[in-house]
């Protein structure tokens, strides 16, 4: 039977990625008893599990920062306020408990009672989309890769990158100086990447081939040897020798058990109002998991959404609290001076 934590916390952050970690920090800043629950075995979300050595360029205050280092900084920032952390725990159900004026979040191991909750689950459970070639499967982890967890594994190798989004373009630039050669192919001549990232990749001298698709993969003695590339406009074929393929062609994601919760769901996202509140009072959402008109799925906007969610959650846990917290530079010990009129 799951163990029940009888102590009701102020706020439970569901998801320990960058947005969840910043939400936990901000909740601590506002003096809330905070809990973080994540299904992974470490905090950091995609920053640590998918691209720990990739540069992140769009976080305020950092011209660029390695994802792993950004995750470490976010963890340090959140842990200042000693939130409770539950890892490798998947929350299966959410139940309203009007008898205790709280929410009940249940996993296989625990029952968490909380006044409010913020769902910061990113895109939900995710896994990279695989190459459709039968010959790719036996090479996964040796010649075929879907993530870069250790950049040194590509040292001195001839790399083929498949994809046209930010991750593909960023790795084309980031592997410069590590790989012996970088070739990137994309099936169109338009990229889903930031213009600056594309300019950086081009500046490294990486070979970028548009209207090109991976036709076949050649291996010998269990090792990747070559690939054949198809130009989808002319039908021309080109074979090049490669040591590794890095496929960055997107992810398949699912909200998993969250879809069974009594929440309004739209597609694979959770609609929120201007206060970042979901269809259930006291349950908020921030980051890639939420949707509203004008939504942009960026870490930078997720941080702002986390602030909004936490501040309005605070007003539900403390009727005397204001949503606007004041400026953090104004917080801290206050010095009160008393003037004594000796002439009195």
mmCIF file of N, CA, C and O in Angstrom, residues 157-210:
data_model
loop_
_atom_site.group_PDB
_atom_site.id
_atom_site.type_symbol
_atom_site.label_atom_id
_atom_site.label_comp_id
_atom_site.label_asym_id
_atom_site.label_seq_id
_atom_site.Cartn_x
_atom_site.Cartn_y
_atom_site.Cartn_z
ATOM 1 N N UNK A 157 35.739 11.503 -35.035
ATOM 2 C CA UNK A 157 34.863 10.707 -35.897
ATOM 3 C C UNK A 157 34.214 11.551 -36.985
ATOM 4 O O UNK A 157 34.091 12.768 -36.868
ATOM 5 N N UNK A 158 33.811 10.859 -38.027
ATOM 6 C CA UNK A 158 33.069 11.485 -39.126
ATOM 7 C C UNK A 158 31.582 11.311 -38.818
ATOM 8 O O UNK A 158 31.079 10.193 -38.788
ATOM 9 N N UNK A 159 30.912 12.442 -38.590
ATOM 10 C CA UNK A 159 29.545 12.414 -38.074
ATOM 11 C C UNK A 159 28.550 12.835 -39.152
ATOM 12 O O UNK A 159 28.765 13.830 -39.848
ATOM 13 N N UNK A 160 27.456 12.090 -39.241
ATOM 14 C CA UNK A 160 26.317 12.518 -40.038
ATOM 15 C C UNK A 160 25.200 12.894 -39.081
ATOM 16 O O UNK A 160 24.773 12.076 -38.256
ATOM 17 N N UNK A 161 24.720 14.135 -39.161
ATOM 18 C CA UNK A 161 23.591 14.586 -38.356
ATOM 19 C C UNK A 161 22.362 14.643 -39.250
ATOM 20 O O UNK A 161 22.410 15.200 -40.347
ATOM 21 N N UNK A 162 21.269 14.075 -38.783
ATOM 22 C CA UNK A 162 20.023 14.053 -39.538
ATOM 23 C C UNK A 162 18.999 14.918 -38.800
ATOM 24 O O UNK A 162 18.684 14.658 -37.637
ATOM 25 N N UNK A 163 18.496 15.967 -39.459
ATOM 26 C CA UNK A 163 17.483 16.808 -38.836
ATOM 27 C C UNK A 163 17.638 18.261 -39.215
ATOM 28 O O UNK A 163 18.675 18.664 -39.763
ATOM 29 N N UNK A 164 16.608 19.056 -38.923
ATOM 30 C CA UNK A 164 16.631 20.467 -39.292
ATOM 31 C C UNK A 164 16.146 21.395 -38.206
ATOM 32 O O UNK A 164 15.882 22.569 -38.472
ATOM 33 N N UNK A 165 16.061 20.903 -36.973
ATOM 34 C CA UNK A 165 15.629 21.733 -35.861
ATOM 35 C C UNK A 165 16.803 22.288 -35.077
ATOM 36 O O UNK A 165 17.973 22.132 -35.452
ATOM 37 N N UNK A 166 16.489 22.934 -33.955
ATOM 38 C CA UNK A 166 17.535 23.551 -33.138
ATOM 39 C C UNK A 166 18.586 22.550 -32.675
ATOM 40 O O UNK A 166 19.780 22.846 -32.697
ATOM 41 N N UNK A 167 18.153 21.362 -32.241
ATOM 42 C CA UNK A 167 19.113 20.391 -31.727
ATOM 43 C C UNK A 167 20.099 19.958 -32.802
ATOM 44 O O UNK A 167 21.312 19.878 -32.564
ATOM 45 N N UNK A 168 19.592 19.659 -34.004
ATOM 46 C CA UNK A 168 20.474 19.240 -35.095
ATOM 47 C C UNK A 168 21.469 20.341 -35.441
ATOM 48 O O UNK A 168 22.678 20.106 -35.573
ATOM 49 N N UNK A 169 20.956 21.564 -35.580
ATOM 50 C CA UNK A 169 21.812 22.691 -35.956
ATOM 51 C C UNK A 169 22.822 23.000 -34.850
ATOM 52 O O UNK A 169 24.013 23.236 -35.114
ATOM 53 N N UNK A 170 22.383 22.987 -33.604
ATOM 54 C CA UNK A 170 23.290 23.284 -32.495
ATOM 55 C C UNK A 170 24.405 22.255 -32.395
ATOM 56 O O UNK A 170 25.561 22.601 -32.123
ATOM 57 N N UNK A 171 24.076 20.966 -32.635
ATOM 58 C CA UNK A 171 25.127 19.948 -32.575
ATOM 59 C C UNK A 171 26.090 20.066 -33.748
ATOM 60 O O UNK A 171 27.278 19.759 -33.604
ATOM 61 N N UNK A 172 25.607 20.520 -34.882
ATOM 62 C CA UNK A 172 26.510 20.731 -36.016
ATOM 63 C C UNK A 172 27.588 21.748 -35.647
ATOM 64 O O UNK A 172 28.752 21.620 -36.055
ATOM 65 N N UNK A 173 27.221 22.760 -34.867
ATOM 66 C CA UNK A 173 28.202 23.755 -34.414
ATOM 67 C C UNK A 173 28.996 23.246 -33.214
ATOM 68 O O UNK A 173 30.219 23.412 -33.141
ATOM 69 N N UNK A 174 28.302 22.595 -32.276
ATOM 70 C CA UNK A 174 28.919 22.196 -31.016
ATOM 71 C C UNK A 174 29.959 21.089 -31.182
ATOM 72 O O UNK A 174 30.919 20.998 -30.406
ATOM 73 N N UNK A 175 29.787 20.243 -32.192
ATOM 74 C CA UNK A 175 30.741 19.148 -32.400
ATOM 75 C C UNK A 175 31.957 19.574 -33.210
ATOM 76 O O UNK A 175 32.879 18.791 -33.410
ATOM 77 N N UNK A 176 31.954 20.821 -33.661
ATOM 78 C CA UNK A 176 33.126 21.350 -34.355
ATOM 79 C C UNK A 176 34.311 21.373 -33.381
ATOM 80 O O UNK A 176 34.202 21.838 -32.256
ATOM 81 N N UNK A 177 35.428 20.838 -33.819
ATOM 82 C CA UNK A 177 36.596 20.759 -32.955
ATOM 83 C C UNK A 177 36.680 19.449 -32.207
ATOM 84 O O UNK A 177 37.742 19.105 -31.681
ATOM 85 N N UNK A 178 35.568 18.722 -32.121
ATOM 86 C CA UNK A 178 35.570 17.386 -31.517
ATOM 87 C C UNK A 178 35.562 16.321 -32.607
ATOM 88 O O UNK A 178 36.424 15.438 -32.633
ATOM 89 N N UNK A 179 34.592 16.419 -33.508
ATOM 90 C CA UNK A 179 34.490 15.474 -34.621
ATOM 91 C C UNK A 179 35.515 15.822 -35.706
ATOM 92 O O UNK A 179 35.910 16.983 -35.862
ATOM 93 N N UNK A 180 35.919 14.804 -36.452
ATOM 94 C CA UNK A 180 36.836 15.046 -37.567
ATOM 95 C C UNK A 180 36.112 15.709 -38.735
ATOM 96 O O UNK A 180 36.696 16.524 -39.467
ATOM 97 N N UNK A 181 34.818 15.360 -38.883
ATOM 98 C CA UNK A 181 34.026 15.953 -39.962
ATOM 99 C C UNK A 181 32.560 15.900 -39.566
ATOM 100 O O UNK A 181 32.102 14.910 -38.986
ATOM 101 N N UNK A 182 31.833 16.977 -39.870
ATOM 102 C CA UNK A 182 30.403 17.024 -39.583
ATOM 103 C C UNK A 182 29.647 17.297 -40.873
ATOM 104 O O UNK A 182 29.906 18.281 -41.565
ATOM 105 N N UNK A 183 28.720 16.391 -41.179
ATOM 106 C CA UNK A 183 27.811 16.583 -42.309
ATOM 107 C C UNK A 183 26.391 16.551 -41.765
ATOM 108 O O UNK A 183 26.046 15.670 -40.978
ATOM 109 N N UNK A 184 25.594 17.537 -42.157
ATOM 110 C CA UNK A 184 24.198 17.581 -41.722
ATOM 111 C C UNK A 184 23.295 17.511 -42.937
ATOM 112 O O UNK A 184 23.525 18.208 -43.933
ATOM 113 N N UNK A 185 22.288 16.652 -42.880
ATOM 114 C CA UNK A 185 21.315 16.571 -43.967
ATOM 115 C C UNK A 185 19.929 16.905 -43.433
ATOM 116 O O UNK A 185 19.576 16.575 -42.298
ATOM 117 N N UNK A 186 19.162 17.586 -44.295
ATOM 118 C CA UNK A 186 17.784 17.953 -43.947
ATOM 119 C C UNK A 186 16.923 17.788 -45.185
ATOM 120 O O UNK A 186 17.347 18.135 -46.293
ATOM 121 N N UNK A 187 15.740 17.258 -45.014
ATOM 122 C CA UNK A 187 14.899 16.907 -46.164
ATOM 123 C C UNK A 187 14.302 18.127 -46.856
ATOM 124 O O UNK A 187 13.751 18.012 -47.947
ATOM 125 N N UNK A 188 14.389 19.290 -46.236
ATOM 126 C CA UNK A 188 13.895 20.519 -46.851
ATOM 127 C C UNK A 188 15.028 21.541 -46.910
ATOM 128 O O UNK A 188 16.122 21.276 -46.433
ATOM 129 N N UNK A 189 14.742 22.705 -47.467
ATOM 130 C CA UNK A 189 15.761 23.758 -47.491
ATOM 131 C C UNK A 189 15.419 24.876 -46.511
ATOM 132 O O UNK A 189 16.008 25.950 -46.550
ATOM 133 N N UNK A 190 14.456 24.622 -45.622
ATOM 134 C CA UNK A 190 14.118 25.545 -44.550
ATOM 135 C C UNK A 190 14.310 24.825 -43.224
ATOM 136 O O UNK A 190 13.993 23.636 -43.105
ATOM 137 N N UNK A 191 14.817 25.562 -42.229
ATOM 138 C CA UNK A 191 15.153 24.958 -40.952
ATOM 139 C C UNK A 191 14.242 25.473 -39.850
ATOM 140 O O UNK A 191 13.789 26.614 -39.882
ATOM 141 N N UNK A 192 13.971 24.623 -38.874
ATOM 142 C CA UNK A 192 13.157 24.993 -37.719
ATOM 143 C C UNK A 192 14.066 25.425 -36.565
ATOM 144 O O UNK A 192 13.814 25.108 -35.408
ATOM 145 N N UNK A 193 15.117 26.116 -36.898
ATOM 146 C CA UNK A 193 16.113 26.501 -35.901
ATOM 147 C C UNK A 193 16.251 28.014 -35.843
ATOM 148 O O UNK A 193 15.892 28.717 -36.786
ATOM 149 N N UNK A 194 16.788 28.496 -34.727
ATOM 150 C CA UNK A 194 17.068 29.915 -34.616
ATOM 151 C C UNK A 194 18.093 30.336 -35.680
ATOM 152 O O UNK A 194 19.029 29.593 -35.979
ATOM 153 N N UNK A 195 17.894 31.517 -36.214
ATOM 154 C CA UNK A 195 18.778 32.013 -37.269
ATOM 155 C C UNK A 195 20.234 32.088 -36.802
ATOM 156 O O UNK A 195 21.161 31.772 -37.547
ATOM 157 N N UNK A 196 20.430 32.503 -35.548
ATOM 158 C CA UNK A 196 21.796 32.620 -35.029
ATOM 159 C C UNK A 196 22.474 31.259 -34.950
ATOM 160 O O UNK A 196 23.663 31.128 -35.259
ATOM 161 N N UNK A 197 21.711 30.246 -34.552
ATOM 162 C CA UNK A 197 22.277 28.900 -34.479
ATOM 163 C C UNK A 197 22.709 28.395 -35.838
ATOM 164 O O UNK A 197 23.772 27.784 -35.988
ATOM 165 N N UNK A 198 21.879 28.666 -36.847
ATOM 166 C CA UNK A 198 22.215 28.238 -38.207
ATOM 167 C C UNK A 198 23.474 28.954 -38.694
ATOM 168 O O UNK A 198 24.359 28.337 -39.306
ATOM 169 N N UNK A 199 23.575 30.242 -38.396
ATOM 170 C CA UNK A 199 24.761 31.000 -38.796
ATOM 171 C C UNK A 199 26.015 30.440 -38.134
ATOM 172 O O UNK A 199 27.082 30.344 -38.775
ATOM 173 N N UNK A 200 25.913 30.048 -36.853
ATOM 174 C CA UNK A 200 27.062 29.475 -36.144
ATOM 175 C C UNK A 200 27.476 28.149 -36.764
ATOM 176 O O UNK A 200 28.675 27.860 -36.906
ATOM 177 N N UNK A 201 26.495 27.316 -37.135
ATOM 178 C CA UNK A 201 26.813 26.028 -37.749
ATOM 179 C C UNK A 201 27.504 26.211 -39.091
ATOM 180 O O UNK A 201 28.493 25.533 -39.400
ATOM 181 N N UNK A 202 26.997 27.132 -39.894
ATOM 182 C CA UNK A 202 27.603 27.402 -41.199
ATOM 183 C C UNK A 202 29.027 27.911 -41.023
ATOM 184 O O UNK A 202 29.953 27.531 -41.758
ATOM 185 N N UNK A 203 29.248 28.760 -40.025
ATOM 186 C CA UNK A 203 30.570 29.352 -39.797
ATOM 187 C C UNK A 203 31.628 28.317 -39.430
ATOM 188 O O UNK A 203 32.820 28.544 -39.652
ATOM 189 N N UNK A 204 31.209 27.175 -38.880
ATOM 190 C CA UNK A 204 32.189 26.145 -38.509
ATOM 191 C C UNK A 204 32.727 25.397 -39.722
ATOM 192 O O UNK A 204 33.722 24.677 -39.616
ATOM 193 N N UNK A 205 32.065 25.551 -40.862
ATOM 194 C CA UNK A 205 32.473 24.806 -42.053
ATOM 195 C C UNK A 205 31.808 23.451 -42.175
ATOM 196 O O UNK A 205 32.156 22.663 -43.069
ATOM 197 N N UNK A 206 30.843 23.168 -41.289
ATOM 198 C CA UNK A 206 30.106 21.908 -41.410
ATOM 199 C C UNK A 206 29.410 21.848 -42.770
ATOM 200 O O UNK A 206 28.912 22.858 -43.263
ATOM 201 N N UNK A 207 29.386 20.680 -43.362
ATOM 202 C CA UNK A 207 28.708 20.510 -44.644
ATOM 203 C C UNK A 207 27.212 20.352 -44.380
ATOM 204 O O UNK A 207 26.789 19.405 -43.711
ATOM 205 N N UNK A 208 26.429 21.276 -44.880
ATOM 206 C CA UNK A 208 24.980 21.257 -44.668
ATOM 207 C C UNK A 208 24.295 21.019 -46.004
ATOM 208 O O UNK A 208 24.401 21.839 -46.925
ATOM 209 N N UNK A 209 23.611 19.886 -46.104
ATOM 210 C CA UNK A 209 22.993 19.468 -47.358
ATOM 211 C C UNK A 209 21.481 19.505 -47.215
ATOM 212 O O UNK A 209 20.909 18.824 -46.349
ATOM 213 N N UNK A 210 20.825 20.312 -48.038
ATOM 214 C CA UNK A 210 19.373 20.414 -47.991
ATOM 215 C C UNK A 210 18.729 19.551 -49.075
ATOM 216 O O UNK A 210 19.396 19.114 -50.017
#
